[in-house]
């Protein structure tokens, strides 16, 4: 028979520096004096498996011994679920604030590393491999000091959890929650919504039938109108009417062009294009004549200006000469300052008088020359004005001529189109065998008298057809939307009906679940009662009880002593008997729940006097034979003969704990 726990290794955990322990199948005895660190080994095992220890925060597990560093704990066990070898290792240390921080988590199964997402993932995998959760491990497998006999009068909630009833009731509550949730839809009562929806479906279904009737009627009306219009509109007739309409448009456009052309001729002061061309030619010739006169006058002006400037220069020279001689005469000089000749006043006066006469004569000549220049310049300006006027008139005549030509070109093109259109009208009249001439101005009116529908009626019918088609399309669109809405409502209606059915089923299942849970609970209790009595009888030859009874209301244990008519509470029997009864109940619990691979007892003889100790030890030894593995912690020298593995724990001189397998 193989053991469940195979190896435990810890470093820097509480008072342990470094220790590795191997466990075997059967009874593993951990012995030593009080406060040496025996329970610490159980805490290390629990922490290695589940990452926490009851009533001890992880930071309290980290060793305070000098020189201690990172804490690590390792356990190897054989899974009671599938027989796989499982290894778990945890490492961590204290941060600056003194809080524990996990450094690394490792999980190996059959020697292969398993990828982990975090603490919850590791705990979930360990729970699956052990076949039990931390809560069940603490309440059922690991019996802490002084709590062995608590099973005789346990807390109801705790026992419900051990038996799995709490989980089943939680599932029942989830089922109730599902039932309540199914009875609501968008925050409203499903039954009420179902009724409202059924009424809405009936309304939409009625509306849809009415729409189908309207659409059928409109379809017939549209078809009748289309047939009527088809008879009234043949391809040849439509083309003939288009040609007549085109002819009318062309003729109207020609009238506009002729009107504009006449207006243009009137603006030009002529009555024909020929007169306009002649007038334009005369304007151009007159402009050329004026430009030639301007060029000739410019030359005369330049000559007049040269003459005036020449005379003006001579006047300025004479004036300067008179000023110089007047200055010389007034100075009384006897010699000329320029040539050095002797100067006679009478001679100077005579010369001065001659110069003044010459200056007066030259000034008159200069005034005449300037006047002649100015007259020529005025004459040139007037001529330039005439040229500008002539140029404007010439440009206007050319623009009118060009515009008139454009009108005439357009008219020519339209006349050609009109001719082609008249030819087409003639051909259509021949094909339709209508007795009309193609140039008849009243052709359109005469044709209207031959049509099944008059043009005005035809137009009205076309408009009516277009409107009915528009209404038809709109009704079809509304019908499609209504149909989709009805389909959605019916789908929702079916969904709500299924929801009501599911809610009813969930409610019935919840009621059946309660009954099944209670039935299962009472069956477990009966099985535990039966197996507990068997374990009790196997562990002792003192068969003083006919029955072990568990009260289904609070799980308290009663025993039926031989010779008594009524059972009594197990807590009223002697201490030794309470111990063996508690062991029997716990073994029966493990058996009933399929967890009879391991039992851990921490000081189970706590509170037992020395006289009863051998008897209790004997009970424990017998109990260990019912399990794959038992780990017993004690400070007494008991059960050594039954033990397959003994671990001795002591405290060394430096205060650290030491644990080693006794050889």
XYZ file of C-alpha atoms in Angstrom:
663
model
C 0.000 0.000 0.000
C 1.518 3.328 -1.056
C 1.347 6.483 1.033
C -0.259 9.744 -0.015
C 2.404 12.197 1.253
C 5.881 11.040 0.183
C 8.298 13.937 0.834
C 8.215 17.269 2.664
C 11.095 19.734 2.340
C 11.276 23.178 3.940
C 13.843 25.939 4.266
C 13.755 29.053 6.469
C 10.244 28.289 7.734
C 9.647 29.398 11.326
C 12.399 27.723 13.368
C 13.547 25.353 10.636
C 16.583 26.246 8.568
C 16.659 23.300 6.209
C 14.959 19.944 6.529
C 13.715 17.136 4.298
C 11.425 14.367 5.530
C 10.233 11.230 3.768
C 6.881 9.725 4.679
C 5.681 6.184 4.183
C 2.389 4.325 4.033
C 0.754 3.465 7.328
C 1.366 5.408 10.524
C 3.927 8.223 10.400
C 4.747 9.315 13.948
C 6.092 12.827 14.576
C 7.244 13.013 18.173
C 9.092 15.459 20.345
C 8.722 17.698 23.350
C 6.313 20.601 23.426
C 7.233 23.737 21.388
C 9.919 21.969 19.386
C 8.229 22.532 16.008
C 6.070 19.441 15.437
C 2.942 21.380 14.437
C 5.123 23.597 12.246
C 5.711 20.586 10.000
C 1.935 20.185 9.551
C 1.577 23.898 8.830
C 4.372 23.603 6.256
C 2.552 20.683 4.608
C -0.724 22.644 4.503
C 1.006 25.764 3.127
C 2.823 23.739 0.471
C -0.459 22.243 -0.720
C -2.839 25.219 -0.510
C -0.705 28.355 -0.029
C -2.200 29.247 3.344
C -2.446 27.966 6.917
C -5.499 28.273 9.200
C -5.112 30.996 11.806
C -1.585 31.908 10.618
C -0.737 34.540 8.020
C 2.056 33.591 5.589
C 4.384 36.306 6.899
C 4.394 34.576 10.316
C 5.794 31.428 8.697
C 8.973 33.152 7.467
C 11.891 32.307 9.716
C 13.208 34.978 12.086
C 16.423 33.076 12.741
C 19.656 35.014 12.069
C 20.909 34.618 8.528
C 17.560 33.401 7.188
C 16.643 34.318 3.654
C 13.959 33.241 1.215
C 11.439 30.761 2.560
C 10.659 27.702 0.474
C 8.468 24.651 1.028
C 8.163 21.544 -1.142
C 5.872 18.535 -1.008
C 5.586 15.421 -3.150
C 2.486 13.258 -2.972
C 0.710 10.551 -4.910
C -2.695 11.664 -6.154
C -5.469 9.539 -4.625
C -7.579 10.469 -7.660
C -5.415 9.120 -10.491
C -2.187 7.848 -8.873
C 0.021 10.548 -10.495
C 3.131 11.798 -8.682
C 2.616 15.465 -7.860
C 5.304 17.929 -6.731
C 4.515 21.400 -5.397
C 7.052 24.052 -4.429
C 6.492 27.574 -3.132
C 9.066 30.295 -2.507
C 8.644 33.719 -1.023
C 10.024 36.379 1.307
C 9.077 39.505 3.235
C 9.039 42.894 1.498
C 10.087 46.244 3.019
C 6.741 46.557 4.782
C 7.048 43.126 6.340
C 4.382 41.588 4.111
C 4.842 38.191 2.509
C 5.360 38.158 -1.249
C 5.340 34.959 -3.290
C 8.437 34.701 -5.435
C 7.720 31.510 -7.336
C 5.143 28.715 -7.581
C 6.004 25.391 -9.221
C 3.865 22.378 -10.073
C 5.126 19.150 -11.612
C 2.988 16.143 -12.451
C 4.826 12.891 -13.222
C 8.021 14.936 -13.600
C 6.598 17.438 -16.120
C 6.228 21.145 -15.310
C 2.685 22.503 -15.457
C 2.137 26.107 -16.597
C 0.327 28.174 -13.948
C -1.628 31.426 -14.272
C -1.480 32.276 -10.558
C -2.360 31.200 -7.036
C -5.992 30.399 -7.814
C -4.954 28.216 -10.732
C -2.456 26.276 -8.595
C -4.960 25.795 -5.756
C -7.607 24.629 -8.212
C -5.229 22.029 -9.684
C -4.171 20.782 -6.230
C -7.833 20.499 -5.194
C -8.494 18.407 -8.293
C -5.437 16.169 -7.768
C -6.073 15.673 -4.018
C -9.795 15.225 -4.474
C -10.479 17.781 -1.748
C -10.448 21.533 -1.161
C -8.618 23.404 1.599
C -11.873 23.689 3.550
C -12.498 19.923 3.432
C -8.822 19.229 4.176
C -8.950 21.394 7.325
C -12.320 20.138 8.541
C -11.911 16.468 7.710
C -8.305 15.362 7.137
C -6.132 17.637 9.268
C -7.427 17.377 12.856
C -5.749 20.110 14.825
C -4.862 19.935 18.477
C -7.865 19.652 20.820
C -10.392 19.267 18.008
C -10.585 15.516 17.588
C -13.823 15.143 19.515
C -15.499 18.246 18.028
C -17.022 15.896 15.467
C -19.284 14.530 18.214
C -21.039 17.882 18.449
C -20.021 19.767 15.289
C -21.199 23.040 13.831
C -24.027 22.340 11.401
C -22.656 24.643 8.668
C -19.236 23.020 8.948
C -20.650 19.515 8.652
C -22.853 20.531 5.721
C -19.687 21.744 3.999
C -17.797 18.503 4.784
C -20.625 16.388 3.377
C -20.888 18.574 0.288
C -24.399 19.658 1.266
C -23.378 23.331 1.263
C -22.237 23.061 -2.344
C -25.430 21.251 -3.278
C -27.501 23.916 -1.569
C -25.494 26.602 -3.318
C -26.326 24.845 -6.580
C -29.984 24.781 -5.499
C -29.802 28.526 -4.782
C -28.257 29.065 -8.219
C -31.145 27.037 -9.640
C -33.582 29.256 -7.719
C -31.740 32.285 -9.036
C -32.060 30.932 -12.565
C -35.783 30.340 -11.960
C -36.266 33.898 -10.686
C -34.191 35.286 -13.551
C -36.179 33.278 -16.099
C -39.409 34.685 -14.658
C -38.185 38.212 -15.482
C -37.514 39.709 -18.902
C -36.030 43.175 -19.278
C -36.989 43.844 -15.675
C -40.633 42.800 -16.223
C -42.711 39.755 -15.380
C -42.409 37.172 -18.171
C -46.044 36.055 -17.924
C -47.276 39.656 -18.298
C -44.871 40.278 -21.172
C -46.023 37.046 -22.804
C -49.673 38.149 -22.619
C -48.873 41.626 -23.986
C -46.799 40.123 -26.760
C -49.551 37.693 -27.770
C -51.974 40.626 -28.043
C -49.443 42.600 -30.097
C -48.878 39.607 -32.413
C -52.636 39.344 -33.020
C -52.805 43.093 -33.819
C -49.854 42.907 -36.228
C -51.227 39.760 -37.852
C -54.549 41.561 -38.474
C -52.711 44.631 -39.820
C -50.666 42.401 -42.118
C -53.796 40.785 -43.579
C -55.324 44.241 -44.190
C -52.109 45.377 -45.876
C -52.140 42.302 -48.123
C -55.680 43.206 -49.215
C -54.657 46.830 -49.914
C -51.553 45.725 -51.836
C -53.611 43.258 -53.928
C -56.133 45.992 -54.789
C -53.373 48.475 -55.668
C -51.598 45.882 -57.808
C -54.798 45.399 -59.842
C -55.332 49.157 -60.235
C -51.741 49.637 -61.383
C -52.047 46.774 -63.868
C -55.300 48.206 -65.275
C -53.719 51.649 -65.684
C -50.634 50.199 -67.346
C -52.826 48.281 -69.817
C -54.840 51.431 -70.595
C -51.709 53.499 -71.130
C -50.189 50.765 -73.260
C -53.190 50.926 -75.588
C -53.072 54.719 -75.658
C -49.335 54.853 -76.277
C -47.825 52.990 -79.208
C -44.149 53.370 -80.050
C -44.827 55.022 -83.433
C -47.406 57.384 -81.951
C -45.114 58.345 -79.102
C -42.267 58.986 -81.553
C -44.596 61.061 -83.792
C -45.691 63.194 -80.830
C -42.040 63.627 -79.846
C -41.211 64.791 -83.378
C -44.113 67.276 -83.408
C -42.993 68.539 -80.012
C -39.456 68.894 -81.340
C -40.665 70.758 -84.430
C -42.596 73.180 -82.236
C -39.554 73.746 -80.048
C -37.324 74.392 -83.104
C -39.810 76.798 -84.649
C -40.120 78.647 -81.370
C -36.358 78.931 -81.153
C -36.190 80.200 -84.761
C -38.716 82.897 -83.928
C -36.548 84.025 -81.032
C -33.452 84.118 -83.245
C -35.223 86.104 -86.004
C -36.526 88.525 -83.401
C -33.068 89.027 -81.936
C -31.556 89.457 -85.423
C -34.110 92.160 -86.294
C -33.430 93.953 -83.027
C -29.707 93.835 -83.748
C -30.159 95.345 -87.248
C -32.281 98.125 -85.792
C -29.540 98.890 -83.265
C -27.076 99.108 -86.152
C -29.441 101.443 -88.078
C -29.659 99.104 -91.054
C -32.285 96.800 -92.490
C -30.180 93.866 -93.696
C -26.917 92.059 -93.207
C -25.675 93.547 -96.492
C -26.277 97.106 -95.278
C -24.568 96.198 -92.005
C -21.504 94.959 -93.876
C -21.422 98.119 -96.014
C -21.774 100.352 -92.979
C -19.011 98.430 -91.215
C -16.774 98.867 -94.261
C -17.454 102.645 -94.380
C -16.597 102.933 -90.683
C -13.327 101.105 -91.240
C -12.417 103.367 -94.198
C -13.276 106.533 -92.280
C -11.110 105.286 -89.414
C -8.192 104.684 -91.762
C -8.553 108.217 -93.239
C -8.562 109.763 -89.760
C -5.523 107.748 -88.741
C -3.641 108.905 -91.874
C -4.558 112.574 -91.113
C -3.379 112.024 -87.530
C 0.006 110.745 -88.719
C 0.446 113.749 -91.068
C -0.578 116.200 -88.334
C 1.872 114.591 -85.935
C 4.714 115.325 -88.368
C 3.591 118.948 -88.759
C 3.388 119.253 -84.963
C 6.923 117.902 -84.596
C 8.247 120.426 -87.193
C 6.370 123.298 -85.481
C 7.797 122.246 -82.159
C 11.347 122.144 -83.532
C 10.916 125.659 -84.971
C 9.520 126.980 -81.726
C 12.323 125.414 -79.688
C 14.960 126.847 -82.072
C 13.550 130.388 -81.800
C 13.173 129.995 -78.062
C 16.857 129.014 -77.791
C 17.900 132.084 -79.788
C 15.754 134.346 -77.558
C 17.354 132.923 -74.450
C 20.863 133.470 -75.935
C 20.069 137.122 -76.853
C 18.578 137.773 -73.445
C 21.727 136.484 -71.821
C 23.901 138.647 -74.097
C 21.836 141.802 -73.285
C 22.186 141.120 -69.524
C 25.966 140.758 -69.841
C 26.396 144.041 -71.808
C 24.076 145.908 -69.494
C 26.250 144.753 -66.619
C 29.408 145.807 -68.445
C 28.012 149.256 -69.283
C 26.923 149.791 -65.738
C 30.323 148.804 -64.329
C 32.181 151.775 -66.075
C 35.100 149.511 -67.068
C 37.524 150.905 -69.711
C 38.643 147.489 -70.983
C 36.709 144.406 -71.922
C 37.243 141.708 -69.252
C 37.058 139.039 -71.970
C 39.197 140.279 -74.844
C 41.066 143.236 -73.207
C 40.022 145.813 -75.832
C 39.342 149.422 -74.929
C 35.703 150.150 -74.277
C 33.909 153.311 -75.335
C 30.646 154.035 -73.620
C 28.925 155.333 -76.776
C 29.883 152.237 -78.686
C 28.626 149.987 -75.858
C 25.307 151.839 -75.779
C 24.880 151.521 -79.536
C 25.646 147.771 -79.487
C 23.356 147.302 -76.482
C 20.510 149.030 -78.322
C 20.992 146.798 -81.340
C 20.930 143.689 -79.143
C 17.731 144.858 -77.462
C 16.057 145.354 -80.816
C 17.183 141.893 -81.944
C 15.832 140.387 -78.680
C 12.454 142.112 -79.131
C 12.176 140.909 -82.703
C 13.211 137.330 -81.715
C 10.676 137.300 -78.819
C 7.844 138.174 -81.209
C 8.986 135.420 -83.520
C 9.138 132.935 -80.592
C 5.559 133.833 -79.526
C 4.295 133.249 -83.063
C 6.115 129.892 -83.223
C 4.667 128.800 -79.848
C 1.153 129.808 -80.890
C 1.486 127.901 -84.130
C 2.639 124.802 -82.153
C -0.247 125.012 -79.681
C -2.806 125.347 -82.468
C -1.381 122.271 -84.181
C -1.518 120.375 -80.857
C -5.190 121.308 -80.279
C -5.977 120.231 -83.821
C -4.251 116.867 -83.122
C -6.232 116.303 -79.922
C -9.529 116.878 -81.733
C -8.465 114.476 -84.416
C -7.570 111.822 -81.785
C -11.035 112.215 -80.280
C -12.602 111.656 -83.675
C -10.435 108.557 -84.142
C -11.506 107.159 -80.734
C -15.146 107.715 -81.616
C -14.623 106.095 -84.988
C -12.862 103.108 -83.394
C -15.728 102.577 -80.917
C -18.259 102.728 -83.735
C -16.187 100.418 -85.888
C -15.850 97.882 -83.009
C -19.569 98.082 -82.370
C -20.376 97.450 -86.007
C -18.012 94.457 -86.131
C -19.490 93.013 -82.869
C -23.024 93.426 -84.227
C -21.945 91.824 -87.465
C -20.356 88.834 -85.649
C -23.359 88.366 -83.363
C -25.694 88.538 -86.338
C -23.582 85.916 -88.077
C -23.875 83.651 -85.001
C -27.653 84.094 -85.053
C -27.762 83.271 -88.717
C -25.556 80.182 -88.232
C -27.837 78.993 -85.406
C -30.878 79.672 -87.528
C -29.356 77.726 -90.387
C -28.687 74.752 -88.063
C -32.227 74.923 -86.659
C -33.696 75.132 -90.148
C -31.804 71.976 -91.005
C -33.118 70.256 -87.849
C -36.633 71.448 -88.651
C -36.346 70.031 -92.139
C -35.151 66.664 -90.796
C -37.928 66.651 -88.184
C -40.568 67.413 -90.832
C -39.250 64.503 -92.896
C -39.562 62.191 -89.860
C -43.081 63.465 -89.168
C -44.015 62.744 -92.772
C -42.648 59.198 -92.482
C -44.488 58.528 -89.190
C -47.758 59.834 -90.642
C -47.331 57.457 -93.576
C -46.620 54.463 -91.284
C -49.627 55.279 -89.097
C -51.751 55.926 -92.208
C -52.977 59.202 -90.793
C -54.556 61.666 -93.293
C -52.545 64.737 -92.233
C -49.783 66.822 -93.797
C -46.480 67.020 -92.005
C -46.354 70.843 -92.118
C -49.853 71.334 -90.729
C -49.516 73.759 -87.761
C -52.599 72.158 -86.144
C -51.229 68.633 -86.499
C -50.893 68.089 -82.750
C -54.518 69.044 -82.110
C -55.791 66.811 -84.946
C -53.733 63.882 -83.609
C -55.183 64.342 -80.116
C -58.643 63.768 -81.563
C -57.498 60.340 -82.829
C -56.047 59.111 -79.460
C -57.890 56.724 -77.027
C -57.070 59.266 -74.322
C -56.783 62.967 -74.746
C -53.307 64.390 -74.025
C -54.529 66.024 -70.819
C -56.220 62.784 -69.720
C -53.157 60.799 -70.732
C -50.951 63.034 -68.632
C -53.363 62.742 -65.691
C -53.431 58.956 -66.030
C -49.650 58.833 -66.122
C -49.505 60.943 -62.967
C -52.129 58.716 -61.365
C -50.122 55.609 -62.285
C -46.927 57.102 -60.832
C -48.734 58.045 -57.599
C -50.308 54.598 -57.240
C -46.935 52.928 -57.826
C -45.423 55.186 -55.169
C -48.209 54.293 -52.699
C -47.818 50.610 -53.612
C -44.061 50.669 -52.957
C -44.621 52.467 -49.656
C -47.221 49.918 -48.566
C -44.907 47.078 -49.589
C -42.120 48.660 -47.535
C -44.442 49.078 -44.529
C -45.647 45.517 -45.038
C -42.040 44.229 -45.082
C -41.245 46.163 -41.887
C -44.436 44.924 -40.234
C -43.719 41.362 -41.365
C -40.200 41.574 -39.931
C -41.535 43.058 -36.701
C -44.172 40.303 -36.524
C -41.491 37.699 -37.168
C -39.345 39.225 -34.401
C -42.333 39.294 -32.041
C -43.170 35.679 -32.836
C -39.552 34.705 -32.294
C -39.580 36.602 -28.991
C -42.939 35.043 -28.146
C -41.517 31.554 -28.686
C -38.474 32.534 -26.652
C -40.693 33.765 -23.790
C -42.762 30.584 -23.973
C -39.567 28.554 -23.739
C -38.469 30.852 -20.923
C -41.726 30.181 -19.047
C -41.256 26.453 -19.623
C -37.656 26.662 -18.396
C -38.725 28.718 -15.377
C -41.330 26.059 -14.506
C -38.755 23.334 -15.040
C -36.184 25.203 -12.901
C -38.769 25.621 -10.141
C -39.713 21.934 -10.260
C -36.043 20.944 -10.362
C -35.359 23.198 -7.381
C -38.078 21.438 -5.407
C -36.848 18.011 -6.520
C -33.271 19.114 -5.806
C -34.216 19.915 -2.213
C -35.769 16.505 -1.827
C -32.790 14.809 -3.492
C -30.286 16.731 -1.338
C -32.143 15.819 1.827
C -32.424 12.202 0.717
C -28.706 12.149 -0.115
C -27.839 13.759 3.227
C -29.834 11.230 5.230
C -28.385 8.345 3.214
C -24.862 9.650 3.971
C -25.734 9.962 7.641
C -27.019 6.369 7.723
C -23.895 5.142 5.957
C -21.645 7.086 8.333
C -23.579 5.679 11.321
C -23.162 2.121 9.976
C -19.452 2.500 9.103
C -18.699 4.307 12.382
C -20.105 1.380 14.366
C -17.995 -1.032 12.284
C -14.830 1.055 12.842
C -15.659 1.305 16.541
C -15.996 -2.450 16.888
C -12.776 -3.011 14.888
C -10.754 -0.696 17.135
C -11.873 -2.160 20.531
C -13.253 -5.300 22.010
C -15.379 -3.253 24.433
C -18.593 -3.443 22.444
C -20.709 -1.488 24.889
C -22.825 0.315 22.281
C -25.494 -1.208 20.120
C -25.687 1.783 17.785
C -24.058 5.089 16.865
C -26.657 7.654 15.868
C -26.195 11.023 14.135
C -28.961 13.578 14.690
C -29.927 14.733 11.161
C -30.966 18.141 12.472
C -27.612 19.289 13.930
C -25.256 16.315 13.289
C -24.672 15.748 17.002
C -23.630 12.153 17.769
C -25.554 9.870 20.135
C -24.741 6.337 21.280
C -27.108 3.615 22.425
C -25.461 1.799 25.363
C -26.448 -1.773 25.828
C -29.173 -2.216 28.411
C -30.562 1.329 28.004
C -33.849 2.093 26.298
C -32.783 5.473 24.828
C -29.590 6.766 23.245
C -27.443 9.356 25.037
C -25.195 12.140 23.655
C -21.691 10.884 22.854
C -20.271 13.879 24.721
C -21.573 12.349 27.995
C -19.463 9.182 27.822
C -15.918 8.941 29.161
C -12.952 10.679 27.575
C -11.460 7.505 26.164
C -14.760 6.468 24.678
C -15.240 9.951 23.221
C -11.850 9.617 21.513
C -12.605 6.220 19.981
C -16.090 7.370 18.947
C -14.611 10.527 17.359
C -12.033 8.412 15.501
C -14.764 6.033 14.338
C -16.944 8.933 13.109
C -14.012 10.576 11.309
C -12.959 7.314 9.657
C -16.560 6.739 8.594
C -16.722 10.267 7.154
C -13.518 9.702 5.175
C -14.839 6.371 3.929
C -18.250 7.770 2.974
C -16.646 10.614 1.048
C -14.000 8.428 -0.615
C -11.128 10.184 1.195
C -9.720 7.343 3.297
C -6.204 7.871 1.998
C -4.965 10.243 4.703
C -5.683 11.398 8.252
C -3.515 13.900 10.159
C -3.849 14.057 13.938
C -2.126 16.834 15.876
C -1.879 15.890 19.572
C -5.114 13.827 19.566
C -4.408 12.816 23.171
C -4.708 16.439 24.262
C -6.539 16.496 27.618
C -6.314 12.699 28.131
C -5.042 11.642 31.562
C -2.151 9.211 31.907
C -4.397 6.291 32.925
C -6.462 6.466 29.737
C -3.513 7.354 27.474
C -2.474 3.760 26.618
C -6.043 2.844 25.756
C -6.467 5.949 23.514
C -3.099 5.243 21.896
C -4.282 1.728 21.178
C -7.428 3.145 19.524
C -5.313 5.439 17.349
C -3.022 2.560 16.369
C -6.001 0.488 15.318
C -7.482 3.430 13.431
C -4.255 3.886 11.427
C -4.727 0.379 10.028
C -7.975 1.527 8.375
C -6.193 4.176 6.257
C -3.551 4.346 3.554
C -1.600 6.854 5.605
C -1.857 8.562 8.986
C 0.369 11.313 10.309
C 0.299 11.512 14.102
C 1.904 14.352 16.065
C 2.455 13.711 19.771
C 4.797 14.503 22.623
C 4.105 11.101 24.229
C 5.914 7.861 23.576
C 2.926 6.151 22.026
C 2.166 4.093 18.914
C 5.842 3.454 18.173
C 5.229 -0.237 17.596
C 2.447 0.504 15.076
C 4.460 3.256 13.327
C 6.101 2.510 10.007
C 8.007 5.786 10.117
C 9.104 7.832 13.142
C 10.233 11.446 12.870
C 11.900 12.968 15.901
C 11.751 16.734 16.411
C 14.025 18.688 18.754
C 15.447 22.155 19.371
C 19.157 22.743 18.838
C 21.464 25.001 20.810
C 21.053 27.911 18.332
C 17.263 27.814 18.833
C 16.505 26.223 15.467
C 14.340 23.140 15.154
C 15.633 19.830 13.875
C 13.577 16.986 12.422
C 14.954 13.650 11.307
C 13.701 10.179 10.577
C 14.545 7.727 13.329
C 16.595 4.856 12.025
